[in-house]
PDB file of N, CA and C in Angstrom:
ATOM      1  N   MET A   1     -10.131 -11.693 -12.785  1.00 94.00           N
ATOM      2  CA  MET A   1      -9.698 -11.130 -11.458  1.00 94.00           C
ATOM      3  C   MET A   1      -8.550 -10.172 -11.685  1.00 94.00           C
ATOM      4  N   PRO A   2      -8.569  -8.902 -11.146  1.00 97.00           N
ATOM      5  CA  PRO A   2      -7.423  -8.038 -11.230  1.00 97.00           C
ATOM      6  C   PRO A   2      -6.259  -8.634 -10.617  1.00 97.00           C
ATOM      7  N   GLN A   3      -5.118  -8.116 -10.981  1.00 98.00           N
ATOM      8  CA  GLN A   3      -3.816  -8.503 -10.355  1.00 98.00           C
ATOM      9  C   GLN A   3      -3.162  -7.330  -9.872  1.00 98.00           C
ATOM     10  N   ILE A   4      -2.331  -7.468  -8.822  1.00 98.00           N
ATOM     11  CA  ILE A   4      -1.337  -6.502  -8.294  1.00 98.00           C
ATOM     12  C   ILE A   4      -0.011  -6.873  -8.566  1.00 98.00           C
ATOM     13  N   VAL A   5       0.669  -6.182  -9.357  1.00 98.00           N
ATOM     14  CA  VAL A   5       2.144  -6.370  -9.513  1.00 98.00           C
ATOM     15  C   VAL A   5       2.888  -5.521  -8.541  1.00 98.00           C
ATOM     16  N   VAL A   6       3.603  -6.286  -7.753  1.00 98.00           N
ATOM     17  CA  VAL A   6       4.412  -5.541  -6.607  1.00 98.00           C
ATOM     18  C   VAL A   6       5.923  -5.575  -7.075  1.00 98.00           C
ATOM     19  N   LEU A   7       6.366  -4.224  -7.191  1.00 98.00           N
ATOM     20  CA  LEU A   7       7.684  -4.090  -7.646  1.00 98.00           C
ATOM     21  C   LEU A   7       8.640  -4.498  -6.579  1.00 98.00           C
ATOM     22  N   PRO A   8       9.869  -4.906  -6.871  1.00 98.00           N
ATOM     23  CA  PRO A   8      10.819  -5.472  -5.917  1.00 98.00           C
ATOM     24  C   PRO A   8      11.055  -4.504  -4.788  1.00 98.00           C
ATOM     25  N   HIS A   9      11.031  -4.951  -3.575  1.00 96.00           N
ATOM     26  CA  HIS A   9      11.398  -4.192  -2.391  1.00 96.00           C
ATOM     27  C   HIS A   9      12.438  -5.037  -1.566  1.00 96.00           C
ATOM     28  N   ALA A  10      13.614  -4.340  -1.206  1.00 94.00           N
ATOM     29  CA  ALA A  10      14.711  -5.095  -0.706  1.00 94.00           C
ATOM     30  C   ALA A  10      14.435  -6.134   0.409  1.00 94.00           C
ATOM     31  N   THR A  11      13.585  -5.700   1.340  1.00 94.00           N
ATOM     32  CA  THR A  11      13.385  -6.720   2.350  1.00 94.00           C
ATOM     33  C   THR A  11      11.926  -7.282   2.402  1.00 94.00           C
ATOM     34  N   LEU A  12      10.898  -6.748   1.960  1.00 95.00           N
ATOM     35  CA  LEU A  12       9.504  -7.236   2.069  1.00 95.00           C
ATOM     36  C   LEU A  12       9.220  -8.142   0.808  1.00 95.00           C
ATOM     37  N   CYS A  13       9.856  -7.884  -0.418  1.00 96.00           N
ATOM     38  CA  CYS A  13       9.478  -8.717  -1.512  1.00 96.00           C
ATOM     39  C   CYS A  13      10.655  -8.516  -2.544  1.00 96.00           C
ATOM     40  N   PRO A  14      11.862  -9.082  -2.251  1.00 97.00           N
ATOM     41  CA  PRO A  14      13.039  -8.791  -3.083  1.00 97.00           C
ATOM     42  C   PRO A  14      12.857  -9.172  -4.529  1.00 97.00           C
ATOM     43  N   GLU A  15      12.072 -10.304  -4.951  1.00 97.00           N
ATOM     44  CA  GLU A  15      11.869 -10.578  -6.307  1.00 97.00           C
ATOM     45  C   GLU A  15      10.682  -9.886  -6.966  1.00 97.00           C
ATOM     46  N   GLY A  16       9.953  -9.126  -6.192  1.00 98.00           N
ATOM     47  CA  GLY A  16       8.718  -8.645  -6.651  1.00 98.00           C
ATOM     48  C   GLY A  16       7.640  -9.770  -6.724  1.00 98.00           C
ATOM     49  N   ALA A  17       6.473  -9.487  -7.138  1.00 98.00           N
ATOM     50  CA  ALA A  17       5.327 -10.467  -7.116  1.00 98.00           C
ATOM     51  C   ALA A  17       4.178 -10.094  -7.892  1.00 98.00           C
ATOM     52  N   VAL A  18       3.399 -11.141  -8.419  1.00 98.00           N
ATOM     53  CA  VAL A  18       2.222 -10.820  -9.170  1.00 98.00           C
ATOM     54  C   VAL A  18       1.113 -11.517  -8.383  1.00 98.00           C
ATOM     55  N   LEU A  19       0.148 -10.821  -7.866  1.00 98.00           N
ATOM     56  CA  LEU A  19      -0.817 -11.391  -6.963  1.00 98.00           C
ATOM     57  C   LEU A  19      -2.292 -11.265  -7.552  1.00 98.00           C
ATOM     58  N   GLU A  20      -3.033 -12.275  -7.296  1.00 97.00           N
ATOM     59  CA  GLU A  20      -4.453 -12.174  -7.590  1.00 97.00           C
ATOM     60  C   GLU A  20      -5.153 -11.271  -6.586  1.00 97.00           C
ATOM     61  N   ALA A  21      -5.929 -10.358  -7.003  1.00 97.00           N
ATOM     62  CA  ALA A  21      -6.579  -9.339  -6.029  1.00 97.00           C
ATOM     63  C   ALA A  21      -7.981  -9.164  -6.326  1.00 97.00           C
ATOM     64  N   PRO A  22      -8.837  -9.755  -5.495  1.00 96.00           N
ATOM     65  CA  PRO A  22     -10.367  -9.600  -5.664  1.00 96.00           C
ATOM     66  C   PRO A  22     -10.645  -8.084  -5.514  1.00 96.00           C
ATOM     67  N   ALA A  23     -11.501  -7.675  -6.611  1.00 97.00           N
ATOM     68  CA  ALA A  23     -12.010  -6.374  -6.490  1.00 97.00           C
ATOM     69  C   ALA A  23     -12.779  -6.157  -5.162  1.00 97.00           C
ATOM     70  N   GLY A  24     -12.537  -4.961  -4.561  1.00 97.00           N
ATOM     71  CA  GLY A  24     -13.190  -4.586  -3.264  1.00 97.00           C
ATOM     72  C   GLY A  24     -12.360  -4.878  -2.121  1.00 97.00           C
ATOM     73  N   ARG A  25     -11.231  -5.553  -2.237  1.00 98.00           N
ATOM     74  CA  ARG A  25     -10.358  -5.922  -1.058  1.00 98.00           C
ATOM     75  C   ARG A  25      -9.293  -4.871  -1.035  1.00 98.00           C
ATOM     76  N   SER A  26      -8.887  -4.549   0.166  1.00 98.00           N
ATOM     77  CA  SER A  26      -7.831  -3.525   0.221  1.00 98.00           C
ATOM     78  C   SER A  26      -6.449  -4.084  -0.167  1.00 98.00           C
ATOM     79  N   VAL A  27      -5.662  -3.257  -0.821  1.00 98.00           N
ATOM     80  CA  VAL A  27      -4.352  -3.627  -1.169  1.00 98.00           C
ATOM     81  C   VAL A  27      -3.604  -4.187  -0.038  1.00 98.00           C
ATOM     82  N   CYS A  28      -3.595  -3.511   1.078  1.00 98.00           N
ATOM     83  CA  CYS A  28      -2.894  -4.026   2.282  1.00 98.00           C
ATOM     84  C   CYS A  28      -3.283  -5.522   2.519  1.00 98.00           C
ATOM     85  N   ASP A  29      -4.611  -5.828   2.546  1.00 98.00           N
ATOM     86  CA  ASP A  29      -5.019  -7.247   2.822  1.00 98.00           C
ATOM     87  C   ASP A  29      -4.491  -8.204   1.822  1.00 98.00           C
ATOM     88  N   VAL A  30      -4.520  -7.816   0.576  1.00 98.00           N
ATOM     89  CA  VAL A  30      -3.972  -8.628  -0.461  1.00 98.00           C
ATOM     90  C   VAL A  30      -2.589  -9.002  -0.274  1.00 98.00           C
ATOM     91  N   LEU A  31      -1.702  -7.986   0.070  1.00 98.00           N
ATOM     92  CA  LEU A  31      -0.386  -8.024   0.350  1.00 98.00           C
ATOM     93  C   LEU A  31      -0.083  -9.002   1.557  1.00 98.00           C
ATOM     94  N   LEU A  32      -0.826  -8.839   2.592  1.00 98.00           N
ATOM     95  CA  LEU A  32      -0.660  -9.601   3.763  1.00 98.00           C
ATOM     96  C   LEU A  32      -1.079 -11.088   3.582  1.00 98.00           C
ATOM     97  N   ASP A  33      -2.184 -11.220   2.802  1.00 98.00           N
ATOM     98  CA  ASP A  33      -2.636 -12.561   2.482  1.00 98.00           C
ATOM     99  C   ASP A  33      -1.636 -13.390   1.770  1.00 98.00           C
ATOM    100  N   ASN A  34      -0.766 -12.669   0.974  1.00 98.00           N
ATOM    101  CA  ASN A  34       0.234 -13.335   0.050  1.00 98.00           C
ATOM    102  C   ASN A  34       1.678 -13.233   0.708  1.00 98.00           C
ATOM    103  N   ASP A  35       1.662 -13.180   2.096  1.00 97.00           N
ATOM    104  CA  ASP A  35       2.909 -13.092   2.891  1.00 97.00           C
ATOM    105  C   ASP A  35       3.931 -12.027   2.560  1.00 97.00           C
ATOM    106  N   ILE A  36       3.402 -10.866   2.071  1.00 97.00           N
ATOM    107  CA  ILE A  36       4.204  -9.716   1.967  1.00 97.00           C
ATOM    108  C   ILE A  36       3.854  -8.821   3.205  1.00 97.00           C
ATOM    109  N   GLU A  37       4.707  -8.780   4.178  1.00 96.00           N
ATOM    110  CA  GLU A  37       4.379  -8.200   5.449  1.00 96.00           C
ATOM    111  C   GLU A  37       4.627  -6.694   5.499  1.00 96.00           C
ATOM    112  N   ILE A  38       3.740  -5.956   4.739  1.00 96.00           N
ATOM    113  CA  ILE A  38       3.830  -4.638   4.751  1.00 96.00           C
ATOM    114  C   ILE A  38       3.434  -4.101   6.273  1.00 96.00           C
ATOM    115  N   GLU A  39       4.029  -3.048   6.707  1.00 93.00           N
ATOM    116  CA  GLU A  39       3.797  -2.480   7.980  1.00 93.00           C
ATOM    117  C   GLU A  39       2.290  -2.041   7.943  1.00 93.00           C
ATOM    118  N   HIS A  40       1.704  -2.113   9.159  1.00 93.00           N
ATOM    119  CA  HIS A  40       0.436  -1.489   9.363  1.00 93.00           C
ATOM    120  C   HIS A  40       0.265  -1.298  10.837  1.00 93.00           C
ATOM    121  N   ALA A  41       0.904  -0.366  11.381  1.00 92.00           N
ATOM    122  CA  ALA A  41       1.060  -0.072  12.746  1.00 92.00           C
ATOM    123  C   ALA A  41      -0.258   0.145  13.521  1.00 92.00           C
ATOM    124  N   CYS A  42      -1.204   0.707  12.653  1.00 93.00           N
ATOM    125  CA  CYS A  42      -2.443   1.119  13.322  1.00 93.00           C
ATOM    126  C   CYS A  42      -3.507  -0.009  13.202  1.00 93.00           C
ATOM    127  N   GLU A  43      -3.121  -1.147  12.735  1.00 93.00           N
ATOM    128  CA  GLU A  43      -4.043  -2.231  12.515  1.00 93.00           C
ATOM    129  C   GLU A  43      -5.204  -1.925  11.411  1.00 93.00           C
ATOM    130  N   LYS A  44      -4.691  -1.161  10.391  1.00 95.00           N
ATOM    131  CA  LYS A  44      -5.467  -0.832   9.169  1.00 95.00           C
ATOM    132  C   LYS A  44      -6.591   0.081   9.606  1.00 95.00           C
ATOM    133  N   SER A  45      -6.525   0.839  10.502  1.00 94.00           N
ATOM    134  CA  SER A  45      -7.606   1.883  10.913  1.00 94.00           C
ATOM    135  C   SER A  45      -7.386   3.312  10.306  1.00 94.00           C
ATOM    136  N   CYS A  46      -6.471   3.497   9.386  1.00 95.00           N
ATOM    137  CA  CYS A  46      -6.372   4.811   8.863  1.00 95.00           C
ATOM    138  C   CYS A  46      -5.968   5.874   9.847  1.00 95.00           C
ATOM    139  N   ALA A  47      -4.863   5.401  10.721  1.00 94.00           N
ATOM    140  CA  ALA A  47      -4.441   6.305  11.784  1.00 94.00           C
ATOM    141  C   ALA A  47      -2.821   6.544  11.758  1.00 94.00           C
ATOM    142  N   CYS A  48      -2.250   5.953  10.702  1.00 92.00           N
ATOM    143  CA  CYS A  48      -0.868   6.108  10.512  1.00 92.00           C
ATOM    144  C   CYS A  48      -0.447   6.083   9.035  1.00 92.00           C
ATOM    145  N   THR A  49       0.850   6.012   8.610  1.00 94.00           N
ATOM    146  CA  THR A  49       1.196   6.022   7.223  1.00 94.00           C
ATOM    147  C   THR A  49       2.140   4.794   7.034  1.00 94.00           C
ATOM    148  N   THR A  50       2.150   3.899   7.902  1.00 94.00           N
ATOM    149  CA  THR A  50       3.191   2.803   7.604  1.00 94.00           C
ATOM    150  C   THR A  50       2.983   1.887   6.499  1.00 94.00           C
ATOM    151  N   CYS A  51       1.691   1.894   5.985  1.00 96.00           N
ATOM    152  CA  CYS A  51       1.202   0.939   4.894  1.00 96.00           C
ATOM    153  C   CYS A  51       1.250   1.804   3.509  1.00 96.00           C
ATOM    154  N   HIS A  52       2.018   3.009   3.540  1.00 97.00           N
ATOM    155  CA  HIS A  52       1.978   3.793   2.428  1.00 97.00           C
ATOM    156  C   HIS A  52       2.642   3.002   1.132  1.00 97.00           C
ATOM    157  N   ILE A  53       1.911   3.121   0.020  1.00 98.00           N
ATOM    158  CA  ILE A  53       2.305   2.635  -1.300  1.00 98.00           C
ATOM    159  C   ILE A  53       2.304   3.728  -2.302  1.00 98.00           C
ATOM    160  N   VAL A  54       2.961   3.525  -3.349  1.00 98.00           N
ATOM    161  CA  VAL A  54       2.965   4.367  -4.567  1.00 98.00           C
ATOM    162  C   VAL A  54       2.413   3.570  -5.673  1.00 98.00           C
ATOM    163  N   VAL A  55       1.269   4.012  -6.222  1.00 98.00           N
ATOM    164  CA  VAL A  55       0.616   3.232  -7.316  1.00 98.00           C
ATOM    165  C   VAL A  55       1.192   3.675  -8.733  1.00 98.00           C
ATOM    166  N   ARG A  56       1.902   2.856  -9.323  1.00 98.00           N
ATOM    167  CA  ARG A  56       2.575   3.265 -10.653  1.00 98.00           C
ATOM    168  C   ARG A  56       1.730   3.074 -11.744  1.00 98.00           C
ATOM    169  N   GLU A  57       0.729   2.035 -11.720  1.00 98.00           N
ATOM    170  CA  GLU A  57      -0.344   1.911 -12.705  1.00 98.00           C
ATOM    171  C   GLU A  57      -1.517   1.556 -12.225  1.00 98.00           C
ATOM    172  N   GLY A  58      -2.640   2.114 -12.669  1.00 98.00           N
ATOM    173  CA  GLY A  58      -4.073   1.689 -12.199  1.00 98.00           C
ATOM    174  C   GLY A  58      -4.606   2.608 -11.182  1.00 98.00           C
ATOM    175  N   PHE A  59      -3.830   3.723 -10.853  1.00 98.00           N
ATOM    176  CA  PHE A  59      -4.332   4.634  -9.678  1.00 98.00           C
ATOM    177  C   PHE A  59      -5.730   4.980  -9.834  1.00 98.00           C
ATOM    178  N   ASP A  60      -6.256   5.343 -10.997  1.00 97.00           N
ATOM    179  CA  ASP A  60      -7.620   5.833 -11.180  1.00 97.00           C
ATOM    180  C   ASP A  60      -8.677   4.809 -10.987  1.00 97.00           C
ATOM    181  N   SER A  61      -8.280   3.531 -10.884  1.00 98.00           N
ATOM    182  CA  SER A  61      -9.313   2.455 -10.739  1.00 98.00           C
ATOM    183  C   SER A  61      -9.589   2.245  -9.286  1.00 98.00           C
ATOM    184  N   LEU A  62      -8.741   2.837  -8.387  1.00 98.00           N
ATOM    185  CA  LEU A  62      -8.938   2.665  -6.946  1.00 98.00           C
ATOM    186  C   LEU A  62     -10.064   3.518  -6.430  1.00 98.00           C
ATOM    187  N   ASN A  63     -10.623   3.178  -5.221  1.00 98.00           N
ATOM    188  CA  ASN A  63     -11.764   4.013  -4.681  1.00 98.00           C
ATOM    189  C   ASN A  63     -11.297   5.392  -4.362  1.00 98.00           C
ATOM    190  N   GLU A  64     -12.093   6.351  -4.233  1.00 97.00           N
ATOM    191  CA  GLU A  64     -11.763   7.757  -3.893  1.00 97.00           C
ATOM    192  C   GLU A  64     -11.152   7.754  -2.465  1.00 97.00           C
ATOM    193  N   GLN A  65     -10.202   8.704  -2.402  1.00 96.00           N
ATOM    194  CA  GLN A  65      -9.539   8.873  -0.991  1.00 96.00           C
ATOM    195  C   GLN A  65     -10.490   9.700  -0.228  1.00 96.00           C
ATOM    196  N   LEU A  66     -10.536   9.389   1.113  1.00 96.00           N
ATOM    197  CA  LEU A  66     -11.164  10.254   2.111  1.00 96.00           C
ATOM    198  C   LEU A  66     -10.307  11.269   2.544  1.00 96.00           C
ATOM    199  N   GLU A  67     -10.830  12.339   3.152  1.00 97.00           N
ATOM    200  CA  GLU A  67      -9.996  13.399   3.661  1.00 97.00           C
ATOM    201  C   GLU A  67      -9.025  12.929   4.703  1.00 97.00           C
ATOM    202  N   LYS A  68      -9.404  12.061   5.621  1.00 97.00           N
ATOM    203  CA  LYS A  68      -8.520  11.540   6.594  1.00 97.00           C
ATOM    204  C   LYS A  68      -7.358  10.942   5.961  1.00 97.00           C
ATOM    205  N   GLU A  69      -7.468  10.187   4.922  1.00 97.00           N
ATOM    206  CA  GLU A  69      -6.264   9.571   4.360  1.00 97.00           C
ATOM    207  C   GLU A  69      -5.439  10.643   3.701  1.00 97.00           C
ATOM    208  N   GLU A  70      -6.068  11.430   3.010  1.00 96.00           N
ATOM    209  CA  GLU A  70      -5.315  12.658   2.371  1.00 96.00           C
ATOM    210  C   GLU A  70      -4.456  13.402   3.425  1.00 96.00           C
ATOM    211  N   ASP A  71      -5.049  13.670   4.526  1.00 95.00           N
ATOM    212  CA  ASP A  71      -4.310  14.402   5.586  1.00 95.00           C
ATOM    213  C   ASP A  71      -3.074  13.581   6.161  1.00 95.00           C
ATOM    214  N   LEU A  72      -3.408  12.250   6.315  1.00 94.00           N
ATOM    215  CA  LEU A  72      -2.213  11.396   6.860  1.00 94.00           C
ATOM    216  C   LEU A  72      -1.164  11.272   5.776  1.00 94.00           C
ATOM    217  N   LEU A  73      -1.524  11.199   4.566  1.00 94.00           N
ATOM    218  CA  LEU A  73      -0.425  11.057   3.535  1.00 94.00           C
ATOM    219  C   LEU A  73       0.452  12.080   3.494  1.00 94.00           C
ATOM    220  N   ASP A  74       0.099  13.349   4.011  1.00 92.00           N
ATOM    221  CA  ASP A  74       1.005  14.535   4.041  1.00 92.00           C
ATOM    222  C   ASP A  74       2.171  14.131   4.839  1.00 92.00           C
ATOM    223  N   MET A  75       2.069  13.261   5.786  1.00 91.00           N
ATOM    224  CA  MET A  75       3.183  12.875   6.664  1.00 91.00           C
ATOM    225  C   MET A  75       4.021  11.705   6.263  1.00 91.00           C
ATOM    226  N   ALA A  76       3.586  11.123   5.112  1.00 91.00           N
ATOM    227  CA  ALA A  76       4.338   9.875   4.621  1.00 91.00           C
ATOM    228  C   ALA A  76       5.711  10.167   4.055  1.00 91.00           C
ATOM    229  N   TRP A  77       6.603   9.261   4.287  1.00 88.00           N
ATOM    230  CA  TRP A  77       7.991   9.359   3.631  1.00 88.00           C
ATOM    231  C   TRP A  77       7.794   9.111   2.211  1.00 88.00           C
ATOM    232  N   GLY A  78       8.375   9.831   1.347  1.00 91.00           N
ATOM    233  CA  GLY A  78       8.471   9.736  -0.150  1.00 91.00           C
ATOM    234  C   GLY A  78       7.193   9.918  -0.707  1.00 91.00           C
ATOM    235  N   LEU A  79       6.266  10.817  -0.359  1.00 94.00           N
ATOM    236  CA  LEU A  79       5.024  11.121  -0.965  1.00 94.00           C
ATOM    237  C   LEU A  79       5.049  11.428  -2.338  1.00 94.00           C
ATOM    238  N   GLU A  80       4.286  10.745  -3.309  1.00 96.00           N
ATOM    239  CA  GLU A  80       4.149  11.117  -4.667  1.00 96.00           C
ATOM    240  C   GLU A  80       2.578  11.458  -4.879  1.00 96.00           C
ATOM    241  N   SER A  81       2.272  11.886  -6.077  1.00 96.00           N
ATOM    242  CA  SER A  81       0.902  12.273  -6.467  1.00 96.00           C
ATOM    243  C   SER A  81       0.085  11.064  -6.519  1.00 96.00           C
ATOM    244  N   THR A  82       0.673   9.873  -6.691  1.00 98.00           N
ATOM    245  CA  THR A  82      -0.071   8.510  -6.856  1.00 98.00           C
ATOM    246  C   THR A  82       0.086   7.740  -5.450  1.00 98.00           C
ATOM    247  N   SER A  83       0.421   8.378  -4.371  1.00 98.00           N
ATOM    248  CA  SER A  83       0.502   7.705  -3.041  1.00 98.00           C
ATOM    249  C   SER A  83      -0.866   7.341  -2.546  1.00 98.00           C
ATOM    250  N   ARG A  84      -0.942   6.224  -1.882  1.00 98.00           N
ATOM    251  CA  ARG A  84      -2.181   5.779  -1.175  1.00 98.00           C
ATOM    252  C   ARG A  84      -1.727   5.091   0.110  1.00 98.00           C
ATOM    253  N   LEU A  85      -2.595   5.073   1.116  1.00 98.00           N
ATOM    254  CA  LEU A  85      -2.439   4.084   2.149  1.00 98.00           C
ATOM    255  C   LEU A  85      -3.069   2.804   1.773  1.00 98.00           C
ATOM    256  N   SER A  86      -2.348   1.795   1.677  1.00 98.00           N
ATOM    257  CA  SER A  86      -2.787   0.490   1.236  1.00 98.00           C
ATOM    258  C   SER A  86      -4.000  -0.075   2.036  1.00 98.00           C
ATOM    259  N   CYS A  87      -4.134   0.297   3.338  1.00 98.00           N
ATOM    260  CA  CYS A  87      -5.299  -0.155   4.031  1.00 98.00           C
ATOM    261  C   CYS A  87      -6.530   0.488   3.641  1.00 98.00           C
ATOM    262  N   GLN A  88      -6.460   1.696   2.888  1.00 98.00           N
ATOM    263  CA  GLN A  88      -7.605   2.374   2.421  1.00 98.00           C
ATOM    264  C   GLN A  88      -7.926   2.220   0.982  1.00 98.00           C
ATOM    265  N   ALA A  89      -6.854   1.860   0.220  1.00 98.00           N
ATOM    266  CA  ALA A  89      -7.051   1.630  -1.198  1.00 98.00           C
ATOM    267  C   ALA A  89      -7.662   0.327  -1.609  1.00 98.00           C
ATOM    268  N   LEU A  90      -8.875   0.361  -2.134  1.00 98.00           N
ATOM    269  CA  LEU A  90      -9.615  -0.840  -2.513  1.00 98.00           C
ATOM    270  C   LEU A  90      -9.419  -1.225  -3.982  1.00 98.00           C
ATOM    271  N   VAL A  91      -9.138  -2.352  -4.268  1.00 98.00           N
ATOM    272  CA  VAL A  91      -8.861  -2.817  -5.598  1.00 98.00           C
ATOM    273  C   VAL A  91     -10.077  -2.629  -6.455  1.00 98.00           C
ATOM    274  N   GLY A  92      -9.905  -2.022  -7.633  1.00 98.00           N
ATOM    275  CA  GLY A  92     -11.057  -1.986  -8.606  1.00 98.00           C
ATOM    276  C   GLY A  92     -11.032  -3.015  -9.600  1.00 98.00           C
ATOM    277  N   GLU A  93     -11.400  -2.600 -10.805  1.00 96.00           N
ATOM    278  CA  GLU A  93     -11.481  -3.705 -11.885  1.00 96.00           C
ATOM    279  C   GLU A  93     -10.175  -3.838 -12.738  1.00 96.00           C
ATOM    280  N   GLU A  94      -9.238  -2.919 -12.463  1.00 97.00           N
ATOM    281  CA  GLU A  94      -8.005  -2.876 -13.311  1.00 97.00           C
ATOM    282  C   GLU A  94      -6.857  -3.495 -12.528  1.00 97.00           C
ATOM    283  N   ASP A  95      -5.829  -3.887 -13.218  1.00 98.00           N
ATOM    284  CA  ASP A  95      -4.611  -4.390 -12.681  1.00 98.00           C
ATOM    285  C   ASP A  95      -3.923  -3.129 -12.124  1.00 98.00           C
ATOM    286  N   LEU A  96      -3.104  -3.454 -11.063  1.00 98.00           N
ATOM    287  CA  LEU A  96      -2.330  -2.330 -10.412  1.00 98.00           C
ATOM    288  C   LEU A  96      -0.863  -2.781 -10.392  1.00 98.00           C
ATOM    289  N   VAL A  97      -0.027  -1.719 -10.461  1.00 98.00           N
ATOM    290  CA  VAL A  97       1.472  -1.879 -10.251  1.00 98.00           C
ATOM    291  C   VAL A  97       1.797  -1.104  -9.196  1.00 98.00           C
ATOM    292  N   ILE A  98       2.239  -1.569  -8.151  1.00 98.00           N
ATOM    293  CA  ILE A  98       2.618  -0.766  -6.869  1.00 98.00           C
ATOM    294  C   ILE A  98       4.063  -0.909  -6.453  1.00 98.00           C
ATOM    295  N   GLU A  99       4.464   0.126  -5.754  1.00 98.00           N
ATOM    296  CA  GLU A  99       5.808   0.132  -5.101  1.00 98.00           C
ATOM    297  C   GLU A  99       5.642   0.466  -3.695  1.00 98.00           C
ATOM    298  N   ILE A 100       6.366  -0.370  -2.913  1.00 97.00           N
ATOM    299  CA  ILE A 100       6.281  -0.101  -1.424  1.00 97.00           C
ATOM    300  C   ILE A 100       7.630   0.723  -1.223  1.00 97.00           C
ATOM    301  N   PRO A 101       7.404   1.920  -0.566  1.00 95.00           N
ATOM    302  CA  PRO A 101       8.512   2.783  -0.312  1.00 95.00           C
ATOM    303  C   PRO A 101       9.612   2.060   0.532  1.00 95.00           C
ATOM    304  N   LYS A 102      10.764   2.511   0.402  1.00 90.00           N
ATOM    305  CA  LYS A 102      11.899   1.916   1.200  1.00 90.00           C
ATOM    306  C   LYS A 102      11.790   2.192   2.665  1.00 90.00           C
ATOM    307  N   TYR A 103      11.270   3.299   2.955  1.00 83.00           N
ATOM    308  CA  TYR A 103      11.159   3.686   4.332  1.00 83.00           C
ATOM    309  C   TYR A 103       9.736   4.096   4.721  1.00 83.00           C
ATOM    310  N   THR A 104       9.543   3.986   6.068  1.00 79.00           N
ATOM    311  CA  THR A 104       8.243   4.525   6.686  1.00 79.00           C
ATOM    312  C   THR A 104       8.713   5.387   7.828  1.00 79.00           C
ATOM    313  N   ILE A 105       7.765   6.155   8.456  1.00 71.00           N
ATOM    314  CA  ILE A 105       8.057   7.006   9.511  1.00 71.00           C
ATOM    315  C   ILE A 105       7.877   6.284  10.868  1.00 71.00           C
ATOM    316  N   ASN A 106       7.662   5.029  10.765  1.00 62.00           N
ATOM    317  CA  ASN A 106       7.539   4.032  11.938  1.00 62.00           C
ATOM    318  C   ASN A 106       8.888   3.922  12.591  1.00 62.00           C
ATOM    319  N   HIS A 107       8.994   4.325  13.927  1.00 48.00           N
ATOM    320  CA  HIS A 107      10.352   4.062  14.649  1.00 48.00           C
ATOM    321  C   HIS A 107      10.435   2.808  15.228  1.00 48.00           C
ATOM    322  N   ALA A 108       9.350   2.090  15.500  1.00 43.00           N
ATOM    323  CA  ALA A 108       9.373   0.817  16.261  1.00 43.00           C
ATOM    324  C   ALA A 108       8.563  -0.179  15.364  1.00 43.00           C
ATOM    325  N   ARG A 109       9.297  -1.129  14.754  1.00 45.00           N
ATOM    326  CA  ARG A 109       8.475  -2.077  13.971  1.00 45.00           C
ATOM    327  C   ARG A 109       8.226  -3.283  14.834  1.00 45.00           C
ATOM    328  N   GLU A 110       6.859  -3.873  14.849  1.00 44.00           N
ATOM    329  CA  GLU A 110       6.534  -4.878  15.705  1.00 44.00           C
ATOM    330  C   GLU A 110       7.207  -6.299  15.321  1.00 44.00           C
ATOM    331  N   ASN A 111       7.398  -6.506  14.095  1.00 45.00           N
ATOM    332  CA  ASN A 111       7.700  -7.874  13.567  1.00 45.00           C
ATOM    333  C   ASN A 111       9.133  -7.886  13.109  1.00 45.00           C
ATOM    334  N   GLY A 112      10.036  -6.986  13.600  1.00 42.00           N
ATOM    335  CA  GLY A 112      11.386  -7.090  13.025  1.00 42.00           C
ATOM    336  C   GLY A 112      12.263  -6.306  13.760  1.00 42.00           C
TER     337      GLY A 112
END
């Protein structure tokens, strides 16, 4: 089973993490299932950018981006060439290394 290595994030995952990640599951769901409370203001419907991640390794193993995701990512804070919305990025057969950006464009966080 592929793994997701989550690089340390000051508030969401200070120590970093290594998570088992079933192929076909969204990165967002894997994070949430493992108590890493990544923001997902639109309830994972690809309508915001609060679940933005940067894929440091394994980017090409993810599913293809749809145009809607590409358009939304243009508004994400800290956009990089390997940025994805974690609610849309489906785990493939390879391990991933991801970074959760320090900031989002969400002005009102529900859980904090």
